Amino acid sequence: MRSSTPKPLHRLAGRPMVAHLIDACAEAGFGRAVVVAGPEPAFAPMRAVVAPHPCVVQHDRLGTAHATLAAAEALAATRGEAMVLYGDVPLVRPATMRALAARRRETGAGLALLAFRPADPAQYGRVILGEDGFVTRIVEWRDADAAERAVGLCNAGLFCAPAADLLRWLRQVGNANAKGEYYLTDIVAIARAEGARVTPAEAPAEEVLGINSRAELAAAEAVVQRRLRAAAMDAGATLVAPETVFLSWDTRLGADVTVHPNVVFGPGVTVEDGAEIRAFSHLEACRVGPGATIGPFARLRPGAEIGAGAHVGNFVELKNATLGEGAKANHLAYLGDATIGAGANIGAGTITCNYDGVAKHRTTIGDGVFVGSNATLVAPVRLGDGSFIAAGSTITADVAPDAMAFGRARQTDKPNRASAFRARCKEKG
Amino acid sequence: MRSSTPKPLHRLAGRPMVAHLIDACAEAGFGRAVVVAGPEPAFAPMRAVVAPHPCVVQHDRLGTAHATLAAAEALAATRGEAMVLYGDVPLVRPATMRALAARRRETGAGLALLAFRPADPAQYGRVILGEDGFVTRIVEWRDADAAERAVGLCNAGLFCAPAADLLRWLRQVGNANAKGEYYLTDIVAIARAEGARVTPAEAPAEEVLGINSRAELAAAEAVVQRRLRAAAMDAGATLVAPETVFLSWDTRLGADVTVHPNVVFGPGVTVEDGAEIRAFSHLEACRVGPGATIGPFARLRPGAEIGAGAHVGNFVELKNATLGEGAKANHLAYLGDATIGAGANIGAGTITCNYDGVAKHRTTIGDGVFVGSNATLVAPVRLGDGSFIAAGSTITADVAPDAMAFGRARQTDKPNRASAFRARCKEKG
Amino acid sequence: MRSSTPKPLHRLAGRPMVAHLIDACAEAGFGRAVVVAGPEPAFAPMRAVVAPHPCVVQHDRLGTAHATLAAAEALAATRGEAMVLYGDVPLVRPATMRALAARRRETGAGLALLAFRPADPAQYGRVILGEDGFVTRIVEWRDADAAERAVGLCNAGLFCAPAADLLRWLRQVGNANAKGEYYLTDIVAIARAEGARVTPAEAPAEEVLGINSRAELAAAEAVVQRRLRAAAMDAGATLVAPETVFLSWDTRLGADVTVHPNVVFGPGVTVEDGAEIRAFSHLEACRVGPGATIGPFARLRPGAEIGAGAHVGNFVELKNATLGEGAKANHLAYLGDATIGAGANIGAGTITCNYDGVAKHRTTIGDGVFVGSNATLVAPVRLGDGSFIAAGSTITADVAPDAMAFGRARQTDKPNRASAFRARCKEKG
């Protein structure tokens, strides 16, 4: 990856890939997860990402079986089944996890492994089946003969077994091989030597895509986006050009919501029924009320709350701001740390000056207020209900309800001076 | 669809899908159309969409033949041929419609039906042909035997026949079936029973895609966009990345127009020869003159008229506004209800205050006017030719030609006070 | 193409396609290039595009051999090998060029030609091989018999041979054919008649795509973009949605740079390690320092230099401007011809008025300056280190270090007047 960030902490649809996997486990019915992390400082954020699930550290990198044994304590404390997954194979669906577990129980096998049929099997380990359909062995590509290489079924490396059995097998894995590593795959032979049967369960190749480069990361992102878009459309949203809409893992779109081309949703966004998100909009950690219209070219930052039927137009940014029902901020505005009442009209070029260089302050705009264009509202400031702010004003003090406030200079003209001024500029230039 | 909008009124390339179909009929040479609509209030907008073509209501939903009979009066009044299409199968091309009609005439058949070969025939009805190449019957998937299911030719459900014959056959369709419905497909057997031959005409599967979900709606949009982009490039426009340009059904791009990535065209846009539309621009119901440059990040709303060689730059919005030949509005501006003369220069941050909370007013800017940055122009207002508006001014009264106008406060400085102010803010914070 | 611009001057990834080809030649080890151009005035820009390589003019269009002979002087002066390429076949990779030359030498052939296997061979000329694997002849589709048409190997028209041989063969090409043209392909037969062997070298079909329409131009752009994106990801940048990122031929992205969806890079951009380019950003001829954050909705124009860890937020444009280390310009600003110090904070709506209608002037903002929102800075102007500009101010004179500057009117309120004003507006409206 050429990255200082560990692979499982790279993001898909707005959150670390390992978090996708943990959620899928929970949805599949696995009650707890234990995450094995590397010892490097770069893994430090992992603990917070996977909480409340615990994180254990593999101090030396001695192979996949050795890594799994870092979770030995948890395995020993588990009565039911355990599943081994990889932080850099994040696309396994809950249904596939459930199918893997069910397959083991239904076939009476001791161990189930996930297999797949890649378009190009290349150098994957091949899954060799006996006549009874159970696995006889996994053969690595370099050890395989021509007949074995012709097998299309490959080993994805994911296993499911009763936790106690898994732990026992893991402890028998040796490292008498070229690299001196403990390989998880060896549990297949160990289980079979105990008399246990090993069953394959097949998964779509897309789900067991491992991520080892930025290109594979992008390919995985594409898979996740395709799933999220399909789910949003199934739930009743229109995505005019779904391939141009980027969703987060937790984006919620109501019924008859329309999303136009080129919209990006960061984490934490809810859009209620019938709202319209126009092209080139960017939303993060915000809520859009029913029937509201956003964009084009709108930016909703964390804490933006848009009321029912409200309008946010082009080149408008809201941050930690509430826009009341039916209120409008249609053009070129920055509304930060603000509360804006129902039916208010925010003119083009309006800026809430929420920051004095040291602290943030709040702007409160009442119901039905008219804020003229290019107004500068110096917070903390409060505009009473129904008040009117003249265009071009800088407002530094509270305005009473129904008052008109002016904070601009009078116009003065100098007749017949423009051409003289231009001539002077030319001389100087 | 999980939608409160009837399927034929969902939009493709900016207009209801049924409108696409009606235009295609006209282009194929069918002189009139009759649209059968459901009785629900949600169908009310249909009448305006299809006008001047009439809309008839099918009060009970008793099947496709019953629906077609809602247009019985029109069929009875028609001397020539009639074609039956579906409001949710909107991608049939005029050439395909003409081919369907021609095929009937050329083969001497009484009835022609549109057939297609889907990648996965699934549960479509199969078109069974005799040795003479004419249709012997349509067999529904559930009634088909293995040999019939192996047939790849499927029934798209579209028919063409002389109107009088069609009407007679429709009236013979019965409802003695499991659902008690009147099926249009039954006219195949009825026509044959009369001795008429039934010919198939094959269409690309893409054209007879029916739209039953948001995902299929998005797929149809993709087909329409592909057609529109190809036509625009054929006509001599460069689309740098065509898959990122969204066109409307009526977008007109001149020769040697260049459209950069990520541009959205709403309905009603004309771009004249040699103009350049840069990335992240959004245009609706506007006209861009020859050689003009728009964007990146420009928004042209309805009524924007951009003169030859004029420039509209980033974060600039025009609405109901004319920008004269060679004029420039390069940065961060809102120009609404405005007339701007040739060669004028509109500074960054300029806002036309066209709305006083009640009504809209007009701003008129003469030829060669220089509007300084962050100017606030309170309409109605008129800036004479060659006048000069100082930066930061609020202008509330007309400015004479060649005058310089100021509407800003004088600067006053408080030496050595910034650090003290910061300290005070910190104490308060 | 329906274009007034000659094909080789149409752009791919931000520069004329012929320039791509010239660079590939150099990378392949060919020390000099000679470009043959048409005689029309539209070819005039060619000379600058290909400099320092010379451009020769083919005055009459008498075929490809005739065009190549326009470079006869250069061929006569060349001791080593020469390669014939086409300005409208710009995607040939250096490795393919090298392989073409190497193939000739390794096989002892006198002439090497580039061949390819298109998905649909259509009417391309077929390359007919003898049993020894050498070319026996090129047969045009219209002259080919059924067996020859079944051959999948087609002639791309690119040749490599010692320059002296090439020149001699070119001079023997005649024009005794239907169109009376001199065809380059004829050198195959001429070389063979001399006893030279002719070897094919195969290239991926994608590389020899000829560009004859806007659609093919767009397809070639897609190929170039795919290559550039893959190279950027290999080098350690994360492209969240690579298919939405448009790169220029010279874009440089450092390690652990993240590029979000929908970003457009014009020519001349360098992004240093760890910087983040958020969605909907547009960059040209600028430099982004390590760890800086750009966008969403940011526009960096030529000459923008962003310091380490600095922030450029939404609807902000920089042109010919330096933003110091850790400085912030987060919202709605135009910063042109400006130098901004480290740690400065530029408020929302700030505009540098760099243009007086005649010339451009510079704004200099010191370290740690706080520029309040909606400030209008009339250049030339200098804000001293640590100074503070009040929100809404127009600043026309230099501000001393640590001074506070105000340039705005005092606020005045008119109690209980807003509703009366509205009533009056309604009467007038």
mmCIF file of N, CA and C in Angstrom, chain C residues 202-292:
data_model
loop_
_atom_site.group_PDB
_atom_site.id
_atom_site.type_symbol
_atom_site.label_atom_id
_atom_site.label_comp_id
_atom_site.label_asym_id
_atom_site.label_seq_id
_atom_site.Cartn_x
_atom_site.Cartn_y
_atom_site.Cartn_z
ATOM 1 N N GLU C 202 3.587 -7.462 -31.933
ATOM 2 C CA GLU C 202 2.174 -7.276 -31.588
ATOM 3 C C GLU C 202 1.996 -6.288 -30.441
ATOM 4 N N ALA C 203 1.012 -5.423 -30.575
ATOM 5 C CA ALA C 203 0.689 -4.444 -29.523
ATOM 6 C C ALA C 203 -0.753 -4.676 -29.070
ATOM 7 N N PRO C 204 -1.054 -4.310 -27.829
ATOM 8 C CA PRO C 204 -2.458 -4.339 -27.402
ATOM 9 C C PRO C 204 -3.279 -3.420 -28.306
ATOM 10 N N ALA C 205 -4.487 -3.859 -28.652
ATOM 11 C CA ALA C 205 -5.323 -3.072 -29.565
ATOM 12 C C ALA C 205 -5.544 -1.658 -29.036
ATOM 13 N N GLU C 206 -5.672 -1.532 -27.728
ATOM 14 C CA GLU C 206 -5.931 -0.238 -27.108
ATOM 15 C C GLU C 206 -4.876 0.812 -27.486
ATOM 16 N N GLU C 207 -3.625 0.355 -27.657
ATOM 17 C CA GLU C 207 -2.547 1.319 -27.907
ATOM 18 C C GLU C 207 -2.556 1.892 -29.318
ATOM 19 N N VAL C 208 -3.148 1.182 -30.241
ATOM 20 C CA VAL C 208 -3.108 1.663 -31.624
ATOM 21 C C VAL C 208 -4.455 2.206 -32.093
ATOM 22 N N LEU C 209 -5.282 2.535 -31.087
ATOM 23 C CA LEU C 209 -6.566 3.176 -31.362
ATOM 24 C C LEU C 209 -6.329 4.483 -32.115
ATOM 25 N N GLY C 210 -6.867 4.576 -33.317
ATOM 26 C CA GLY C 210 -6.785 5.824 -34.069
ATOM 27 C C GLY C 210 -7.955 6.719 -33.699
ATOM 28 N N ILE C 211 -7.745 8.007 -33.771
ATOM 29 C CA ILE C 211 -8.774 8.937 -33.303
ATOM 30 C C ILE C 211 -9.346 9.695 -34.477
ATOM 31 N N ASN C 212 -10.595 9.370 -34.822
ATOM 32 C CA ASN C 212 -11.236 9.977 -35.980
ATOM 33 C C ASN C 212 -12.555 10.633 -35.661
ATOM 34 N N SER C 213 -12.929 10.624 -34.385
ATOM 35 C CA SER C 213 -14.202 11.240 -33.996
ATOM 36 C C SER C 213 -14.071 11.687 -32.551
ATOM 37 N N ARG C 214 -15.023 12.516 -32.140
ATOM 38 C CA ARG C 214 -15.041 12.961 -30.736
ATOM 39 C C ARG C 214 -15.249 11.764 -29.813
ATOM 40 N N ALA C 215 -15.988 10.780 -30.263
ATOM 41 C CA ALA C 215 -16.211 9.607 -29.415
ATOM 42 C C ALA C 215 -14.905 8.843 -29.218
ATOM 43 N N GLU C 216 -14.112 8.732 -30.285
ATOM 44 C CA GLU C 216 -12.819 8.061 -30.149
ATOM 45 C C GLU C 216 -11.850 8.900 -29.320
ATOM 46 N N LEU C 217 -11.974 10.218 -29.427
ATOM 47 C CA LEU C 217 -11.158 11.094 -28.587
ATOM 48 C C LEU C 217 -11.480 10.846 -27.111
ATOM 49 N N ALA C 218 -12.769 10.745 -26.805
ATOM 50 C CA ALA C 218 -13.181 10.489 -25.421
ATOM 51 C C ALA C 218 -12.697 9.110 -24.971
ATOM 52 N N ALA C 219 -12.734 8.136 -25.863
ATOM 53 C CA ALA C 219 -12.257 6.790 -25.509
ATOM 54 C C ALA C 219 -10.760 6.815 -25.219
ATOM 55 N N ALA C 220 -10.006 7.590 -26.011
ATOM 56 C CA ALA C 220 -8.565 7.692 -25.779
ATOM 57 C C ALA C 220 -8.287 8.407 -24.466
ATOM 58 N N GLU C 221 -9.040 9.458 -24.185
ATOM 59 C CA GLU C 221 -8.906 10.155 -22.902
ATOM 60 C C GLU C 221 -9.124 9.157 -21.758
ATOM 61 N N ALA C 222 -10.108 8.299 -21.895
ATOM 62 C CA ALA C 222 -10.387 7.310 -20.839
ATOM 63 C C ALA C 222 -9.196 6.381 -20.639
ATOM 64 N N VAL C 223 -8.553 5.977 -21.727
ATOM 65 C CA VAL C 223 -7.359 5.117 -21.615
ATOM 66 C C VAL C 223 -6.246 5.863 -20.872
ATOM 67 N N VAL C 224 -6.006 7.101 -21.280
ATOM 68 C CA VAL C 224 -4.934 7.880 -20.648
ATOM 69 C C VAL C 224 -5.234 8.073 -19.167
ATOM 70 N N GLN C 225 -6.466 8.398 -18.844
ATOM 71 C CA GLN C 225 -6.824 8.596 -17.438
ATOM 72 C C GLN C 225 -6.628 7.310 -16.640
ATOM 73 N N ARG C 226 -7.008 6.179 -17.213
ATOM 74 C CA ARG C 226 -6.847 4.896 -16.500
ATOM 75 C C ARG C 226 -5.377 4.663 -16.198
ATOM 76 N N ARG C 227 -4.512 4.960 -17.152
ATOM 77 C CA ARG C 227 -3.075 4.784 -16.928
ATOM 78 C C ARG C 227 -2.573 5.713 -15.828
ATOM 79 N N LEU C 228 -2.978 6.971 -15.893
ATOM 80 C CA LEU C 228 -2.503 7.954 -14.921
ATOM 81 C C LEU C 228 -2.994 7.629 -13.513
ATOM 82 N N ARG C 229 -4.243 7.184 -13.407
ATOM 83 C CA ARG C 229 -4.796 6.853 -12.089
ATOM 84 C C ARG C 229 -4.069 5.649 -11.496
ATOM 85 N N ALA C 230 -3.824 4.645 -12.332
ATOM 86 C CA ALA C 230 -3.127 3.454 -11.841
ATOM 87 C C ALA C 230 -1.730 3.814 -11.358
ATOM 88 N N ALA C 231 -1.051 4.681 -12.103
ATOM 89 C CA ALA C 231 0.302 5.084 -11.709
ATOM 90 C C ALA C 231 0.266 5.857 -10.394
ATOM 91 N N ALA C 232 -0.728 6.721 -10.225
ATOM 92 C CA ALA C 232 -0.833 7.504 -8.986
ATOM 93 C C ALA C 232 -1.082 6.579 -7.796
ATOM 94 N N MET C 233 -1.921 5.579 -7.972
ATOM 95 C CA MET C 233 -2.210 4.662 -6.866
ATOM 96 C C MET C 233 -0.993 3.782 -6.568
ATOM 97 N N ASP C 234 -0.312 3.349 -7.610
ATOM 98 C CA ASP C 234 0.913 2.566 -7.395
ATOM 99 C C ASP C 234 1.936 3.355 -6.589
ATOM 100 N N ALA C 235 1.940 4.662 -6.796
ATOM 101 C CA ALA C 235 2.926 5.502 -6.120
ATOM 102 C C ALA C 235 2.520 5.830 -4.697
ATOM 103 N N GLY C 236 1.340 5.366 -4.265
ATOM 104 C CA GLY C 236 0.995 5.523 -2.862
ATOM 105 C C GLY C 236 -0.079 6.538 -2.536
ATOM 106 N N ALA C 237 -0.803 7.006 -3.533
ATOM 107 C CA ALA C 237 -1.925 7.905 -3.261
ATOM 108 C C ALA C 237 -3.214 7.093 -3.203
ATOM 109 N N THR C 238 -4.116 7.496 -2.326
ATOM 110 C CA THR C 238 -5.439 6.892 -2.300
ATOM 111 C C THR C 238 -6.371 7.727 -3.162
ATOM 112 N N LEU C 239 -6.944 7.118 -4.180
ATOM 113 C CA LEU C 239 -8.018 7.755 -4.941
ATOM 114 C C LEU C 239 -9.286 7.016 -4.530
ATOM 115 N N VAL C 240 -10.138 7.670 -3.765
ATOM 116 C CA VAL C 240 -11.298 6.970 -3.214
ATOM 117 C C VAL C 240 -12.153 6.399 -4.342
ATOM 118 N N ALA C 241 -12.354 7.184 -5.365
ATOM 119 C CA ALA C 241 -13.140 6.723 -6.521
ATOM 120 C C ALA C 241 -12.360 7.115 -7.768
ATOM 121 N N PRO C 242 -11.370 6.312 -8.147
ATOM 122 C CA PRO C 242 -10.439 6.730 -9.208
ATOM 123 C C PRO C 242 -11.134 7.154 -10.484
ATOM 124 N N GLU C 243 -12.275 6.533 -10.794
ATOM 125 C CA GLU C 243 -12.942 6.841 -12.057
ATOM 126 C C GLU C 243 -13.500 8.257 -12.075
ATOM 127 N N THR C 244 -13.499 8.949 -10.951
ATOM 128 C CA THR C 244 -14.027 10.320 -10.897
ATOM 129 C C THR C 244 -12.928 11.368 -10.737
ATOM 130 N N VAL C 245 -11.687 10.921 -10.778
ATOM 131 C CA VAL C 245 -10.560 11.839 -10.614
ATOM 132 C C VAL C 245 -9.914 12.029 -11.981
ATOM 133 N N PHE C 246 -9.782 13.285 -12.409
ATOM 134 C CA PHE C 246 -9.213 13.563 -13.725
ATOM 135 C C PHE C 246 -7.843 14.195 -13.540
ATOM 136 N N LEU C 247 -6.846 13.495 -14.033
ATOM 137 C CA LEU C 247 -5.459 13.895 -13.844
ATOM 138 C C LEU C 247 -4.918 14.533 -15.116
ATOM 139 N N SER C 248 -3.843 15.300 -14.974
ATOM 140 C CA SER C 248 -3.129 15.780 -16.143
ATOM 141 C C SER C 248 -1.890 14.918 -16.328
ATOM 142 N N TRP C 249 -1.317 15.032 -17.485
ATOM 143 C CA TRP C 249 -0.169 14.204 -17.812
ATOM 144 C C TRP C 249 0.974 14.402 -16.818
ATOM 145 N N ASP C 250 1.024 15.571 -16.157
ATOM 146 C CA ASP C 250 2.151 15.871 -15.281
ATOM 147 C C ASP C 250 1.777 16.009 -13.813
ATOM 148 N N THR C 251 0.580 15.544 -13.422
ATOM 149 C CA THR C 251 0.159 15.651 -12.019
ATOM 150 C C THR C 251 1.059 14.807 -11.126
ATOM 151 N N ARG C 252 1.524 15.410 -10.022
ATOM 152 C CA ARG C 252 2.371 14.670 -9.092
ATOM 153 C C ARG C 252 1.698 14.593 -7.738
ATOM 154 N N LEU C 253 1.421 13.376 -7.297
ATOM 155 C CA LEU C 253 0.784 13.169 -6.000
ATOM 156 C C LEU C 253 1.754 12.430 -5.096
ATOM 157 N N GLY C 254 1.991 12.949 -3.892
ATOM 158 C CA GLY C 254 2.920 12.339 -2.954
ATOM 159 C C GLY C 254 2.331 11.111 -2.270
ATOM 160 N N ALA C 255 3.107 10.569 -1.331
ATOM 161 C CA ALA C 255 2.672 9.373 -0.605
ATOM 162 C C ALA C 255 1.582 9.739 0.390
ATOM 163 N N ASP C 256 0.650 8.814 0.568
ATOM 164 C CA ASP C 256 -0.456 8.997 1.506
ATOM 165 C C ASP C 256 -1.252 10.264 1.252
ATOM 166 N N VAL C 257 -1.210 10.746 0.031
ATOM 167 C CA VAL C 257 -2.168 11.770 -0.388
ATOM 168 C C VAL C 257 -3.516 11.089 -0.566
ATOM 169 N N THR C 258 -4.591 11.720 -0.098
ATOM 170 C CA THR C 258 -5.926 11.184 -0.353
ATOM 171 C C THR C 258 -6.672 12.132 -1.280
ATOM 172 N N VAL C 259 -7.205 11.575 -2.346
ATOM 173 C CA VAL C 259 -8.015 12.365 -3.277
ATOM 174 C C VAL C 259 -9.436 11.808 -3.238
ATOM 175 N N HIS C 260 -10.367 12.631 -2.834
ATOM 176 C CA HIS C 260 -11.760 12.208 -2.717
ATOM 177 C C HIS C 260 -12.447 12.243 -4.086
ATOM 178 N N PRO C 261 -13.696 11.807 -4.157
ATOM 179 C CA PRO C 261 -14.350 11.760 -5.471
ATOM 180 C C PRO C 261 -14.485 13.132 -6.119
ATOM 181 N N ASN C 262 -14.458 13.130 -7.458
ATOM 182 C CA ASN C 262 -14.755 14.328 -8.238
ATOM 183 C C ASN C 262 -13.742 15.436 -8.029
ATOM 184 N N VAL C 263 -12.532 15.169 -8.414
ATOM 185 C CA VAL C 263 -11.485 16.178 -8.363
ATOM 186 C C VAL C 263 -10.870 16.280 -9.759
ATOM 187 N N VAL C 264 -10.623 17.501 -10.202
ATOM 188 C CA VAL C 264 -10.050 17.730 -11.525
ATOM 189 C C VAL C 264 -8.692 18.425 -11.370
ATOM 190 N N PHE C 265 -7.670 17.820 -11.942
ATOM 191 C CA PHE C 265 -6.329 18.395 -11.934
ATOM 192 C C PHE C 265 -5.995 18.903 -13.335
ATOM 193 N N GLY C 266 -5.803 20.193 -13.465
ATOM 194 C CA GLY C 266 -5.249 20.728 -14.706
ATOM 195 C C GLY C 266 -3.742 20.518 -14.701
ATOM 196 N N PRO C 267 -3.068 20.956 -15.753
ATOM 197 C CA PRO C 267 -1.615 20.756 -15.828
ATOM 198 C C PRO C 267 -0.866 21.495 -14.719
ATOM 199 N N GLY C 268 0.296 20.945 -14.344
ATOM 200 C CA GLY C 268 1.222 21.664 -13.482
ATOM 201 C C GLY C 268 0.950 21.604 -11.996
ATOM 202 N N VAL C 269 0.313 20.527 -11.525
ATOM 203 C CA VAL C 269 -0.021 20.446 -10.094
ATOM 204 C C VAL C 269 0.892 19.468 -9.357
ATOM 205 N N THR C 270 1.388 19.895 -8.199
ATOM 206 C CA THR C 270 2.129 19.009 -7.302
ATOM 207 C C THR C 270 1.434 19.003 -5.947
ATOM 208 N N VAL C 271 1.152 17.811 -5.442
ATOM 209 C CA VAL C 271 0.552 17.672 -4.109
ATOM 210 C C VAL C 271 1.528 16.882 -3.260
ATOM 211 N N GLU C 272 1.943 17.456 -2.142
ATOM 212 C CA GLU C 272 2.968 16.786 -1.342
ATOM 213 C C GLU C 272 2.372 15.787 -0.347
ATOM 214 N N ASP C 273 3.260 15.035 0.285
ATOM 215 C CA ASP C 273 2.859 13.890 1.111
ATOM 216 C C ASP C 273 1.788 14.236 2.151
ATOM 217 N N GLY C 274 0.831 13.332 2.257
ATOM 218 C CA GLY C 274 -0.139 13.424 3.329
ATOM 219 C C GLY C 274 -1.198 14.494 3.151
ATOM 220 N N ALA C 275 -1.178 15.215 2.069
ATOM 221 C CA ALA C 275 -2.219 16.230 1.856
ATOM 222 C C ALA C 275 -3.531 15.536 1.474
ATOM 223 N N GLU C 276 -4.619 16.258 1.698
ATOM 224 C CA GLU C 276 -5.940 15.700 1.405
ATOM 225 C C GLU C 276 -6.664 16.650 0.457
ATOM 226 N N ILE C 277 -7.106 16.091 -0.659
ATOM 227 C CA ILE C 277 -7.854 16.902 -1.623
ATOM 228 C C ILE C 277 -9.284 16.411 -1.568
ATOM 229 N N ARG C 278 -10.154 17.235 -1.045
ATOM 230 C CA ARG C 278 -11.524 16.778 -0.851
ATOM 231 C C ARG C 278 -12.359 16.961 -2.126
ATOM 232 N N ALA C 279 -13.571 16.445 -2.046
ATOM 233 C CA ALA C 279 -14.418 16.344 -3.242
ATOM 234 C C ALA C 279 -14.648 17.698 -3.913
ATOM 235 N N PHE C 280 -14.914 17.656 -5.208
ATOM 236 C CA PHE C 280 -15.302 18.843 -5.978
ATOM 237 C C PHE C 280 -14.230 19.919 -5.896
ATOM 238 N N SER C 281 -12.980 19.548 -6.025
ATOM 239 C CA SER C 281 -11.928 20.554 -6.071
ATOM 240 C C SER C 281 -11.337 20.599 -7.468
ATOM 241 N N HIS C 282 -10.793 21.758 -7.800
ATOM 242 C CA HIS C 282 -10.282 21.990 -9.158
ATOM 243 C C HIS C 282 -8.940 22.681 -9.013
ATOM 244 N N LEU C 283 -7.867 22.032 -9.461
ATOM 245 C CA LEU C 283 -6.516 22.550 -9.245
ATOM 246 C C LEU C 283 -5.791 22.694 -10.580
ATOM 247 N N GLU C 284 -5.064 23.783 -10.740
ATOM 248 C CA GLU C 284 -4.253 24.013 -11.942
ATOM 249 C C GLU C 284 -2.956 24.702 -11.559
ATOM 250 N N ALA C 285 -1.844 24.223 -12.090
ATOM 251 C CA ALA C 285 -0.554 24.909 -11.972
ATOM 252 C C ALA C 285 -0.315 25.457 -10.575
ATOM 253 N N CYS C 286 -0.383 24.590 -9.577
ATOM 254 C CA CYS C 286 -0.247 25.029 -8.195
ATOM 255 C C CYS C 286 0.487 23.964 -7.395
ATOM 256 N N ARG C 287 0.831 24.317 -6.162
ATOM 257 C CA ARG C 287 1.534 23.378 -5.287
ATOM 258 C C ARG C 287 0.796 23.321 -3.958
ATOM 259 N N VAL C 288 0.546 22.100 -3.476
ATOM 260 C CA VAL C 288 -0.120 21.914 -2.186
ATOM 261 C C VAL C 288 0.895 21.288 -1.244
ATOM 262 N N GLY C 289 1.160 21.943 -0.136
ATOM 263 C CA GLY C 289 2.192 21.493 0.789
ATOM 264 C C GLY C 289 1.770 20.263 1.583
ATOM 265 N N PRO C 290 2.741 19.671 2.281
ATOM 266 C CA PRO C 290 2.476 18.439 3.021
ATOM 267 C C PRO C 290 1.416 18.644 4.096
ATOM 268 N N GLY C 291 0.489 17.699 4.170
ATOM 269 C CA GLY C 291 -0.522 17.724 5.213
ATOM 270 C C GLY C 291 -1.577 18.802 5.069
ATOM 271 N N ALA C 292 -1.569 19.511 3.971
ATOM 272 C CA ALA C 292 -2.600 20.541 3.773
ATOM 273 C C ALA C 292 -3.938 19.885 3.427
#
